Coordinates of C-alpha atoms in Angstrom, one line a residue:
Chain A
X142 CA 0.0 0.0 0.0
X143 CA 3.2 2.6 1.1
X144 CA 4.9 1.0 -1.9
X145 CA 1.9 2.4 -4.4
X146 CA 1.2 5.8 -2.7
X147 CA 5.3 6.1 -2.9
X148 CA 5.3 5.2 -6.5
X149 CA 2.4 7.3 -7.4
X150 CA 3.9 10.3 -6.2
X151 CA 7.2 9.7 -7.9
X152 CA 5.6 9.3 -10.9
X153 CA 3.0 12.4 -10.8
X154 CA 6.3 14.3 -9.6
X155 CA 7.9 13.6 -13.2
X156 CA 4.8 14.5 -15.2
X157 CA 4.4 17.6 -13.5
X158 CA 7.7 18.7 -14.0
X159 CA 7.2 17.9 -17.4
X160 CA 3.9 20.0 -17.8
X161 CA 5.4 22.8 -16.0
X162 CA 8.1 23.2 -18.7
X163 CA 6.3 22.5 -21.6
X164 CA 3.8 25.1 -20.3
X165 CA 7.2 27.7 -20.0
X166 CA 7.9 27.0 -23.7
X167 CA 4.5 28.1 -24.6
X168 CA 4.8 30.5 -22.8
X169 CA 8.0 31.5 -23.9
X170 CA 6.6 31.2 -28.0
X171 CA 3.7 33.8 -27.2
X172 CA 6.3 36.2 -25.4
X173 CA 9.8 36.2 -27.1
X174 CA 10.4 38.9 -29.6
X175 CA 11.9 36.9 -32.9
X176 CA 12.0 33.6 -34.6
X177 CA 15.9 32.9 -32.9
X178 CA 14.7 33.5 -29.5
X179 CA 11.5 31.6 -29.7
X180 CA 13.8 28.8 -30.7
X181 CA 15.6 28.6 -27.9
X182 CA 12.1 28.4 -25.9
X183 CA 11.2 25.8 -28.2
X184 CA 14.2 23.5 -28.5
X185 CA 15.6 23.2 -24.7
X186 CA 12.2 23.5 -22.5
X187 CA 10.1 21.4 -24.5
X188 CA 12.7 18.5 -24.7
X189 CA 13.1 18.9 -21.1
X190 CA 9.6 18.6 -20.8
X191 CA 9.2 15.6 -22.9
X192 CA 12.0 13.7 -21.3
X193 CA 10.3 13.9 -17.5
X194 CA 6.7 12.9 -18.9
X195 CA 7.9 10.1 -20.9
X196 CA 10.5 8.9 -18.3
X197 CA 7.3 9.3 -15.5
X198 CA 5.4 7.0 -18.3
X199 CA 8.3 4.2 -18.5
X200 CA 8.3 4.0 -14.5
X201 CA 4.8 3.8 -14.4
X202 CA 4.9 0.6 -16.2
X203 CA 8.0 -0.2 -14.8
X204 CA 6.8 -0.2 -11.2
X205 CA 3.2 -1.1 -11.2
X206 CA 3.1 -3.9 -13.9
X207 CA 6.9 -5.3 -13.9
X208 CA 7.1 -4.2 -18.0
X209 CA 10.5 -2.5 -19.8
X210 CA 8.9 -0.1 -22.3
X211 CA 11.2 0.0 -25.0
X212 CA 9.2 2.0 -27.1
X213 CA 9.3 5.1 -24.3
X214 CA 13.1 4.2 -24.2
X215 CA 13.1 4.8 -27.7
X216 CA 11.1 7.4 -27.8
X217 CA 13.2 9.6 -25.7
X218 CA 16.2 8.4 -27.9
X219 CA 14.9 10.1 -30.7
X220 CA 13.9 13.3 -29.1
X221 CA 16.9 13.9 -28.1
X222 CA 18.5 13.6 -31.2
X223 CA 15.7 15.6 -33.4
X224 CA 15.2 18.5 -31.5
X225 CA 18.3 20.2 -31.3
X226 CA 18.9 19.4 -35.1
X227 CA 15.2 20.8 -35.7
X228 CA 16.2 24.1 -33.9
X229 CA 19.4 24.3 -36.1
X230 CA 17.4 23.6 -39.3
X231 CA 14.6 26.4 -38.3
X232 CA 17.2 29.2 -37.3
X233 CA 19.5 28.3 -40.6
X234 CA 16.4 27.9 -42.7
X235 CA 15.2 31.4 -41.1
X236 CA 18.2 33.2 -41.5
X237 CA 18.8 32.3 -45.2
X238 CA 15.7 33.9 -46.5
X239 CA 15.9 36.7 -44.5
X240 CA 14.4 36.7 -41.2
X241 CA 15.6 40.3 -39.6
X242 CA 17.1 40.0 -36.3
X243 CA 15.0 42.1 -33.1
X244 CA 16.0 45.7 -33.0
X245 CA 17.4 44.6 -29.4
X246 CA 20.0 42.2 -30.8
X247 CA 24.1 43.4 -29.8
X248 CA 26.3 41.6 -32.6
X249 CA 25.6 39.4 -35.7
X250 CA 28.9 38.1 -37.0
X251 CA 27.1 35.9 -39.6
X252 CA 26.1 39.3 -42.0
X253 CA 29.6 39.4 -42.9
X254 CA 30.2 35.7 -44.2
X255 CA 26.8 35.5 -45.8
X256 CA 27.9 38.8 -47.7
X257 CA 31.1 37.8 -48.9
X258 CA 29.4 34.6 -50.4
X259 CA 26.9 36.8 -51.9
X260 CA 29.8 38.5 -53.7
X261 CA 31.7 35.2 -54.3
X262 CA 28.6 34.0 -56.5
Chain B
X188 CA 35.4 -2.7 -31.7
X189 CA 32.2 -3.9 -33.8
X190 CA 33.1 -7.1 -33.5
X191 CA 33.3 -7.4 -29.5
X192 CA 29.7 -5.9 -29.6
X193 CA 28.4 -8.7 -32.4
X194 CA 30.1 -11.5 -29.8
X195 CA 28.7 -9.6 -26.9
X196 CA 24.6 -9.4 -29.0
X197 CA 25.4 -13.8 -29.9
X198 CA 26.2 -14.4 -26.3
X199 CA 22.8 -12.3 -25.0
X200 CA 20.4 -14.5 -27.6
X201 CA 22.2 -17.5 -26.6
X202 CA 21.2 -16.6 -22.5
X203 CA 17.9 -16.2 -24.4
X204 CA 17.7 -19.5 -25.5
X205 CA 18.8 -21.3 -22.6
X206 CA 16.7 -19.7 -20.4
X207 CA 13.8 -20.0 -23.5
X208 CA 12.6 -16.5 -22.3
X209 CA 11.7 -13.9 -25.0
X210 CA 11.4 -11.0 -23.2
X211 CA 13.7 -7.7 -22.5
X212 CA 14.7 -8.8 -19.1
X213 CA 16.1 -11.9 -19.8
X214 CA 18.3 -10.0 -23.0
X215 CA 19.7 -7.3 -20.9
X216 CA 20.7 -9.7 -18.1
X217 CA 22.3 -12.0 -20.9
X218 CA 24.0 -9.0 -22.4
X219 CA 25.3 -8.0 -19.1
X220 CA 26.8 -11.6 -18.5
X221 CA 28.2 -11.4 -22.2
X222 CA 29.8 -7.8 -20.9
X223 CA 31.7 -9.6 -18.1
X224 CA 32.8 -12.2 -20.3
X225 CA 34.4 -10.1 -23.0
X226 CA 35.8 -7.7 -20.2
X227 CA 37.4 -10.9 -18.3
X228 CA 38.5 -12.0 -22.0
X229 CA 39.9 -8.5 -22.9
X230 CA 43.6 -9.1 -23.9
X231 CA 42.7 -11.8 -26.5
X232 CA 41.0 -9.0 -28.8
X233 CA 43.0 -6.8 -31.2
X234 CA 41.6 -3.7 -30.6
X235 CA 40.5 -1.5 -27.2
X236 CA 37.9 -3.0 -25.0
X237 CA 34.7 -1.3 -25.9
X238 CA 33.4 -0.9 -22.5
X239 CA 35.9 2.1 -21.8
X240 CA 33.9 4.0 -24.6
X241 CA 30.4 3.0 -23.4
X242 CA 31.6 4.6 -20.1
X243 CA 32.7 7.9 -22.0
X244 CA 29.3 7.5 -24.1
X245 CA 27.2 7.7 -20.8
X246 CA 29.5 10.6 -19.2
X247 CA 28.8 12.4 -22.4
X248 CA 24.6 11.5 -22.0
X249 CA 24.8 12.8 -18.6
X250 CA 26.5 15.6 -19.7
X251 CA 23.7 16.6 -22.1
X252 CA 21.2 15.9 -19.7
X253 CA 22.7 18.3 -17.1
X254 CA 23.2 20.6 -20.1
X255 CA 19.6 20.5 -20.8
X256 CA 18.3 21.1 -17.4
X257 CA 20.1 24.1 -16.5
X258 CA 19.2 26.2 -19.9
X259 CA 16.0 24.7 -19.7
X260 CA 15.8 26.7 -16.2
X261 CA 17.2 29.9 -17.5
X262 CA 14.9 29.8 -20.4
X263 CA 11.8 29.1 -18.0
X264 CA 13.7 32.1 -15.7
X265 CA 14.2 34.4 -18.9
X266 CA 10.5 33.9 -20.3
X267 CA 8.8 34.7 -16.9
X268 CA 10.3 38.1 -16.2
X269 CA 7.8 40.5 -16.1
X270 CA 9.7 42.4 -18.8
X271 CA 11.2 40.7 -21.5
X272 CA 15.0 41.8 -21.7
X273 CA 17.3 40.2 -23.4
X274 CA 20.0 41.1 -25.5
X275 CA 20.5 38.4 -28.9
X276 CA 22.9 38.1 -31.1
X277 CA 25.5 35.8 -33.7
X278 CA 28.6 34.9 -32.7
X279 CA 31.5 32.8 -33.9
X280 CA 33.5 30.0 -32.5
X281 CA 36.1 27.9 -33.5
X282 CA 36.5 24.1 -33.2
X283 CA 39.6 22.1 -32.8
X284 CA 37.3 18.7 -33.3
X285 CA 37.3 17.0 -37.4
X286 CA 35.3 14.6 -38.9
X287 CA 31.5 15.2 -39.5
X288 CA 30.4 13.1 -36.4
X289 CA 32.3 15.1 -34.2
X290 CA 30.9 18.7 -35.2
X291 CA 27.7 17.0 -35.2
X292 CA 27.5 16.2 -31.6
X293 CA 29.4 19.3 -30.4
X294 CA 26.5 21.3 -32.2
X295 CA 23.9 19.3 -30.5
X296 CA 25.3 20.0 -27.2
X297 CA 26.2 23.7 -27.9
X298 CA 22.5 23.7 -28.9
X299 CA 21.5 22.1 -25.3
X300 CA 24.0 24.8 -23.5
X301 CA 22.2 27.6 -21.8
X302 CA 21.1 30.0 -24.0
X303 CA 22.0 29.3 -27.6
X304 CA 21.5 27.9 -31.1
X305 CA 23.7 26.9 -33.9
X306 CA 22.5 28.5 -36.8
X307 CA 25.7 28.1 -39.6
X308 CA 28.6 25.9 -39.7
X309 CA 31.4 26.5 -41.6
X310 CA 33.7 23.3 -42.5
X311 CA 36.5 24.7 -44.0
X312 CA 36.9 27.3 -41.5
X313 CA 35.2 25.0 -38.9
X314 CA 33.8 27.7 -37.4
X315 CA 30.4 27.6 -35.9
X316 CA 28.0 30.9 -35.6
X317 CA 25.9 30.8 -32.6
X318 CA 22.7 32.3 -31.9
X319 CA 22.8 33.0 -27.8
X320 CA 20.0 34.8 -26.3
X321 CA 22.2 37.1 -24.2
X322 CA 24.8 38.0 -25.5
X323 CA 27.9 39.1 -23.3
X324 CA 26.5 36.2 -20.7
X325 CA 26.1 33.2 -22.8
X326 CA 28.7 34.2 -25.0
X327 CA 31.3 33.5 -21.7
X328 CA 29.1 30.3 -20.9
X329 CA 29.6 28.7 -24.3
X330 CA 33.2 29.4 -24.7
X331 CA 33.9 27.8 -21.2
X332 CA 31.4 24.7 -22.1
X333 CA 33.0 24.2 -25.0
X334 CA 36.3 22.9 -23.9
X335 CA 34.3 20.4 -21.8
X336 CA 32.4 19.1 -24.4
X337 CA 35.0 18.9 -26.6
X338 CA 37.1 16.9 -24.4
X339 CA 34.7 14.5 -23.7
X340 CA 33.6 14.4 -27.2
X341 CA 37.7 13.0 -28.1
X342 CA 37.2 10.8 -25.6
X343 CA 34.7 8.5 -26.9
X344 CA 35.6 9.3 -30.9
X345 CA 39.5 8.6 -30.4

């Protein structure tokens, strides 16, 4: 009976975690000024997020029925490796057709290469 | 290498089959057994013992992990501000690290660091332009990450 109520909270602690962050990511789309920014909201929290409800999932089933998800295991495999490459493809993709940095932003050392190609071509 | 983890997978299906139990349990306890034996048998192979880079495999996963937590905390700290003040920018680093694989997992874990996104690599130059969301701040935080990550990167490659 402890055993349960132990393992219940355990669990509901990861999946909470999890909500809270992928609520901060939305949170952080709606209120960031540009596409780069938003990014960052949307590649770190939400894997973050991810990772605690689907590890909460796989020790559900762990604990209470004895069963090694493989598929959760996996599934948190491939989050891990898509989302930061995602985030790279969305700011590259975004900065080669011309998305403007905010009007707060201090450097961009990239203008410069992408110019000098420009004039290469 | 390859071949120490194709003896270690036979020795694993044959635990399977003595114990004629199909199920993950019985595999990863017959794939640790398999471990022990290939570590105790270590010499006889040509080539390093491939348990030495598992070990710098997981250092490296728990270094993303840790990596992940803390910017997802200064994200969640950054986004909750009452007023939203943050200073972005590119900037550019250099790598001493060389094939593809290499860059590739030193831009996933620069992407993880607190505070910034690769957004260009350069592989002549191998330089890499960084998108950090504050810039004098995570511009210091990268640069000192990036010797970690670059050590432990060697580690398992070389």
């Amino acid at each position: 009976m402890i055993m349960n109520v132990a393992i219940e909270v355990i669990v509901s602690i990861f999946v909470l975690i999890g909500t809270a962050f992928s609520l901060l990511s939305a949170l952080g789309f709606i209120r960031l000024p540009d596409v780069y920014t938003r990014n960052h909201a949307g590649t770190k929290s939400i894997t973050l997020g991810l990772l605690s409800i689907l590890i909460g999932g796989f020790l559900y089933f762990l604990l209470t029925e004895h069963y090694v998800s493989i598929r959760l295991i996996l599934g948190i495999v491939f989050v891990f490796i898509t989302a930061p490459v995602a985030g790279h493809l969305i700011c590259r993709s975004a900065y080669r057709s011309g998305v403007k940095l905010t009007e707060t932003s201090a450097k961009d050392d990239l203008k410069a290469v992408y110019q000098d190609r420009q004039n290469e071509v | 290498m390859a071949v120490q983890i194709l003896f270690n997978f036979i020795i694993a299906i044959i635990w399977m089959f003595l114990h004629d139990a199909w199920n993950a349990l019985t595999f990863i306890s017959g794939y640790f057994i398999g471990f022990l034996f290939i570590f105790a048998l270590r010499r006889f192979f040509p080539t390093r013992f491939y348990g030495y880079t598992v070990i710098a495999v997981v250092k490296l996963v728990f270094l993303f992990i840790s990596e992940l937590i803390s910017s997802s905390i200064l994200v969640a700290k950054q986004v909750t501000r009452p007023t939203i003040n943050v200073t972005p920018g590119i900037f550019k680093v250099h790598t001493n690290l060389e094939s593809d694989w290499e860059i590739t997992l030193l831009s996933s874990l620069i992407t993880l660091t607190p505070g910034s996104v690769v957004i260009e690599i350069a592989m002549e130059e191998k330089v890499l332009f960084i998108h950090a969301m504050d810039i004098p701040e995570s511009e210091a935080l990268v640069l000192k990450a990036q010797e970690k990550f670059e050590r432990a990167i060697m580690e398992v490659t070389r």
